[in-house]
Coordinates of C-alpha atoms in Angstrom, one line a residue:
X399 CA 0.0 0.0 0.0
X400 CA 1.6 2.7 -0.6
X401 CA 2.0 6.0 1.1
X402 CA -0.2 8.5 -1.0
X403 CA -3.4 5.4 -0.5
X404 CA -3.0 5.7 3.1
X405 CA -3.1 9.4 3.1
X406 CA -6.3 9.2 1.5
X407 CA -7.8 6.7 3.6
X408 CA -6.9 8.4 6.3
X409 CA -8.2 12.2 5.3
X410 CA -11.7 9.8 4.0
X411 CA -11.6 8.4 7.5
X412 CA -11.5 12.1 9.0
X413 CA -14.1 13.3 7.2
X414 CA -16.7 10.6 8.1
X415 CA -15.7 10.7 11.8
X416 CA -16.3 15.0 11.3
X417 CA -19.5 14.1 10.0
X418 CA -20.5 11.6 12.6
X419 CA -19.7 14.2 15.4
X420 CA -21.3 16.8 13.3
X421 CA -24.7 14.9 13.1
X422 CA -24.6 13.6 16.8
X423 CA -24.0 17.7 17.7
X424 CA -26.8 18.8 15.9
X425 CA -28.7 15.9 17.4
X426 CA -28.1 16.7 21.2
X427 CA -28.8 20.2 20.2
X428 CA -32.2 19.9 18.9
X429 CA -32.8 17.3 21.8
X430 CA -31.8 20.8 24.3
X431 CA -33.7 22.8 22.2
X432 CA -37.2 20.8 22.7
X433 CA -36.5 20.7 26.2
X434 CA -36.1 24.3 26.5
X435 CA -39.1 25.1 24.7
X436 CA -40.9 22.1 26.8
X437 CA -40.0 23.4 29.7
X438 CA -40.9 27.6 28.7
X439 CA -44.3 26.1 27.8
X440 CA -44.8 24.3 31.2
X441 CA -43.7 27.1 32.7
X442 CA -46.2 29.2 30.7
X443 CA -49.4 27.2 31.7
X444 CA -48.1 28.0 35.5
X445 CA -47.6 31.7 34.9
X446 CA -50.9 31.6 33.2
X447 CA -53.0 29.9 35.8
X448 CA -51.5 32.5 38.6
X449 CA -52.5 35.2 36.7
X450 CA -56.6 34.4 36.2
X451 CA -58.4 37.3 36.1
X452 CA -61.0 38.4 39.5
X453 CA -63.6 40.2 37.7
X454 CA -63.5 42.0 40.8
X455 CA -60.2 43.0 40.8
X456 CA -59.4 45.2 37.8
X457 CA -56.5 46.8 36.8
X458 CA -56.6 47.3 33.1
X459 CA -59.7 45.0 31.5
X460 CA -59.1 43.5 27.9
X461 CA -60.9 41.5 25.7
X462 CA -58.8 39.1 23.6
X463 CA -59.9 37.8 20.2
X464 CA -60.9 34.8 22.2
X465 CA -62.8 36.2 24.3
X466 CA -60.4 36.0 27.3
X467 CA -60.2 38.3 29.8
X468 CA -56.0 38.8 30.5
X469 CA -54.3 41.6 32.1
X470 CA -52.2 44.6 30.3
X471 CA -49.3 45.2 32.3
X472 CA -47.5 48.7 32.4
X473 CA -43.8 48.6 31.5
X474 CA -41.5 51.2 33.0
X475 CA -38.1 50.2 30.9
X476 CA -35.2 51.5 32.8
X477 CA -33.3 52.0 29.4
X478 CA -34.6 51.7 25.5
X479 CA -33.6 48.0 24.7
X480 CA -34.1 46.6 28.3
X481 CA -37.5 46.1 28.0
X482 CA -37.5 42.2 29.5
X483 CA -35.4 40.5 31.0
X484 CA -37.5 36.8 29.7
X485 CA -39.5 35.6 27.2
X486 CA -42.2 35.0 30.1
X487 CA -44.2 38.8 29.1
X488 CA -44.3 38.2 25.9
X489 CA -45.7 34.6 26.3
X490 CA -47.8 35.3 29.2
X491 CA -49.1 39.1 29.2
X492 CA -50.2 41.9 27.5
X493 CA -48.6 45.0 28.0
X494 CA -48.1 48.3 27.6
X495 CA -44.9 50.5 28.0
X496 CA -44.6 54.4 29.7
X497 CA -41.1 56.0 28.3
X498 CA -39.9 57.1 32.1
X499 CA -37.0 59.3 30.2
X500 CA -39.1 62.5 30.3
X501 CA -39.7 62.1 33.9
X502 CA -35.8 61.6 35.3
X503 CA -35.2 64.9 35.8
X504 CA -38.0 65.1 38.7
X505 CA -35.5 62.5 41.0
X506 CA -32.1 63.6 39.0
X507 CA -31.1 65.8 42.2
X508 CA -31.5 63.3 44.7
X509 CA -28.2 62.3 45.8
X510 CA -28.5 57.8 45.7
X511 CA -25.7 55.1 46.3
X512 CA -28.3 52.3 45.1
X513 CA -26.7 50.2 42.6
X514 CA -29.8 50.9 40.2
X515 CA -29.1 54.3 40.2
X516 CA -31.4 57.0 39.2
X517 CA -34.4 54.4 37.8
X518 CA -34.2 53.2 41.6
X519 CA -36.0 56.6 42.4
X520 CA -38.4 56.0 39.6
X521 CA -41.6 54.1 41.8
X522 CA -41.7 57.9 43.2
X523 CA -42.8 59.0 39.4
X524 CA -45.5 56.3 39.1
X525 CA -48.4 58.6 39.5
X526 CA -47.3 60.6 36.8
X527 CA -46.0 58.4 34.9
X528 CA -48.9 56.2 34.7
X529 CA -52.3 57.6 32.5
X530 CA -54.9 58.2 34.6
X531 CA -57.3 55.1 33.1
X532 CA -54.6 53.1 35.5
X533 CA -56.8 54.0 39.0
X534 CA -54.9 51.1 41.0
X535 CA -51.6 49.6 40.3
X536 CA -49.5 46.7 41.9
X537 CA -45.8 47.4 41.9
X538 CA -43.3 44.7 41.9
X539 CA -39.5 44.8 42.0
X540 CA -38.3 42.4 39.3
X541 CA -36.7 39.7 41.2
X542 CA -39.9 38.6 42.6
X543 CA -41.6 34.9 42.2
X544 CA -45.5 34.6 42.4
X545 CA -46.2 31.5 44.5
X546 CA -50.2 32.4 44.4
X547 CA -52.7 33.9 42.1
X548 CA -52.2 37.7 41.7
X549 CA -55.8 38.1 42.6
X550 CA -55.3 37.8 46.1
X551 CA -53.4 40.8 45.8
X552 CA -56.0 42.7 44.2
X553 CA -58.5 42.0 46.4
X554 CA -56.5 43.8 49.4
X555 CA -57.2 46.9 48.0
X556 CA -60.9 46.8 49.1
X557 CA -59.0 46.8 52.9
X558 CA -57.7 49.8 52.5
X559 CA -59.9 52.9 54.4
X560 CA -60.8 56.2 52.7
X561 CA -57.5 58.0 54.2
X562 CA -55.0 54.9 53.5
X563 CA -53.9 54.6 49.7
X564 CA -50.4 52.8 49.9
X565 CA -50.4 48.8 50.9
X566 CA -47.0 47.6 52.1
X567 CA -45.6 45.0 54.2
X568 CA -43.2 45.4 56.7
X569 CA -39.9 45.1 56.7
X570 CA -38.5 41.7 58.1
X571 CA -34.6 43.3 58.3
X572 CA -33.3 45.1 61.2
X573 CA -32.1 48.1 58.7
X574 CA -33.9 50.9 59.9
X575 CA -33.8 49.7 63.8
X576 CA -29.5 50.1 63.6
X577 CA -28.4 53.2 64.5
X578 CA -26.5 53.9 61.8
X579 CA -25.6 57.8 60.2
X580 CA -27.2 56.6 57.0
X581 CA -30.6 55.3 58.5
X582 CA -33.7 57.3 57.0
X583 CA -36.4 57.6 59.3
X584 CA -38.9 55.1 59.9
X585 CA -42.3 53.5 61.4
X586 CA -40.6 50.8 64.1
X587 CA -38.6 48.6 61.4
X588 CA -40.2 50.5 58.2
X589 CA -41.7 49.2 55.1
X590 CA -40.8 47.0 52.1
X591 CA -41.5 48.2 48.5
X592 CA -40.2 45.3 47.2
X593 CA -44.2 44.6 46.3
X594 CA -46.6 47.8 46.6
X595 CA -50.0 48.7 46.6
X596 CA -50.6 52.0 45.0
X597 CA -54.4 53.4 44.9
X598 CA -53.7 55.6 42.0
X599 CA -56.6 57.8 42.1
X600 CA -56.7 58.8 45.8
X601 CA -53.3 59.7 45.4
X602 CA -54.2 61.5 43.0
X603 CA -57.6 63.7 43.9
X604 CA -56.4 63.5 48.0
X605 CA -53.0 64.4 48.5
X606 CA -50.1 66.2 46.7
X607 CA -48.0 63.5 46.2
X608 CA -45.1 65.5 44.6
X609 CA -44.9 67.7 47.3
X610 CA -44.9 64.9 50.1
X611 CA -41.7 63.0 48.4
X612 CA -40.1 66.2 47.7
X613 CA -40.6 67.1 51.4
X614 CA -39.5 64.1 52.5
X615 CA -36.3 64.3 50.7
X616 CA -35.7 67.9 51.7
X617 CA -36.2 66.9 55.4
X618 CA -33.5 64.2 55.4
X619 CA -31.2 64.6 52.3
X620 CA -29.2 67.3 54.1
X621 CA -28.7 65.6 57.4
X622 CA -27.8 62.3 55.6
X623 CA -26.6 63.4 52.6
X624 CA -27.5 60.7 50.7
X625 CA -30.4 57.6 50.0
X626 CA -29.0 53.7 50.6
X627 CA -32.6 52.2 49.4
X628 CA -33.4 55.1 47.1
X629 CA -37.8 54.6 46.9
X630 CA -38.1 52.8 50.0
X631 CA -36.1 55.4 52.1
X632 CA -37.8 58.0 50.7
X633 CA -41.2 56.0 51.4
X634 CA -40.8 55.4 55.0
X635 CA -39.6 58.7 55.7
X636 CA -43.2 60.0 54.5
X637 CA -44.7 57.1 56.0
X638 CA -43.2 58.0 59.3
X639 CA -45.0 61.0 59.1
X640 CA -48.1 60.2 57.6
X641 CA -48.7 56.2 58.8
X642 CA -52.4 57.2 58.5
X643 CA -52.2 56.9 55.0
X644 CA -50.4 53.5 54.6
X645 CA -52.5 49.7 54.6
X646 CA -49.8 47.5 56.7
X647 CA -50.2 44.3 53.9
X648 CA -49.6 40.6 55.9
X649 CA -46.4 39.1 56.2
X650 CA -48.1 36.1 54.1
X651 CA -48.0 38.5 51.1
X652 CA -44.0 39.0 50.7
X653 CA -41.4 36.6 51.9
X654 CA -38.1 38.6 51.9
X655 CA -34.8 37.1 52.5
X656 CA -33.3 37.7 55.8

């Protein structure tokens, strides 16, 4: 045999074992890829059945060609091109998105070491931001995992008294009880806003909420220079002077890491 038949043999031999590896790739990838999109769609059906629509509890009422009711969900992007962070919202949910650009400048001046920056003041801006067809809203910080039907939620709003018009739960950290130079004030161990209740029209028609926040700020940003939790400390700081106003929400309804 000689040498320029085994060369050939050998490069012939290469090319079918390529090809082997080639088709078992682009088998186990295709094998991942149904997974995946097994898995999105079971996920899907779970998402779907938390988010039922109460008839009772409305926030924005649609119609779908199929005569579903669903929810539209406002979407305050913190940048153009960051709308989602998963395919969930797009499977899932309608939704509509506010442009919160316009609106920076109102928060710009407040001095803030959260990590989000300036779109961690932005949950101050929601009753502007937000049309006035929105008349409730429930805010939720991204990270969050729904373990029940969002309903339940809803239906706390008819708790609430003529005077109160923000739903929070309480804080399960020890952050506002340290005595620390950086502490805002706060109601005994202050309030989460990790998950909000905001009754959009009271806020509206029976207070001035721009001028409580800005107070707020104005009271505190002097003495301690700075916000650590940007919304929240500005929250509990009005809180602490208004708790009239505020629907203390059950532990059940937000478990926070410690």
């Amino acid at each position: 045999m000689t040498l320029g038949f085994r060369m050939k043999m050998k490069a012939k031999s290469t090319r079918h074992w390529l090809a082997a590896c080639f088709v078992i790739g682009l088998i186990l990838y295709f094998w991942w890829l149904i997974s995946k999109i097994t898995l999105l769609e079971s996920q899907n059906k779970v998402f779907k059945t938390q988010l039922k629509y109460s008839q009772y509890n409305t926030l924005v009422k649609k119609i779908s060609v199929d005569s579903v009711t669903t929810y539209e969900v406002p979407v305050i992007p913190d940048a153009v091109g960051t709308l989602c962070e998963t395919v969930h919202i797009a499977l899932v949910l309608k939704y509509s998105c506010y442009n919160a650009e316009g609106y920076l400048s109102q928060v710009q001046w407040i001095r803030n070491s959260h990590y989000s920056g300036i779109y961690a003041l932005v949950k101050l801006l929601f009753p502007d931001i937000l049309p006035d067809s929105i008349s409730q809203a429930i805010v939720l910080d991204s990270d969050l995992t729904f373990l029940c039907d969002v309903a339940e939620l809803w239906a706390m709003f008819r708790n609430m008294t003529d005077d109160q018009f923000i739903g929070l739960v309480e804080n399960e950290s020890n952050w506002y009880y340290t005595n620390k130079p950086n502490r805002w004030p706060a109601l005994g161990r202050g309030y989460n806003t990790g998950v909000m209740l905001l009754d959009l029209k009271k806020i509206r028609t029976t207070t001035d909420w721009t001028r409580l926040w800005r107070d707020a700020v104005n009271e505190n940003i002097k003495r301690l220079n700075y916000t650590t939790l940007a919304d929240q400390d500005v929250i509990n700081a009005i809180i602490k002077n208004q708790p009239h106003n505020t629907l203390e929400l059950s532990s059940e309804v937000q478990h926070q890491n410690p």
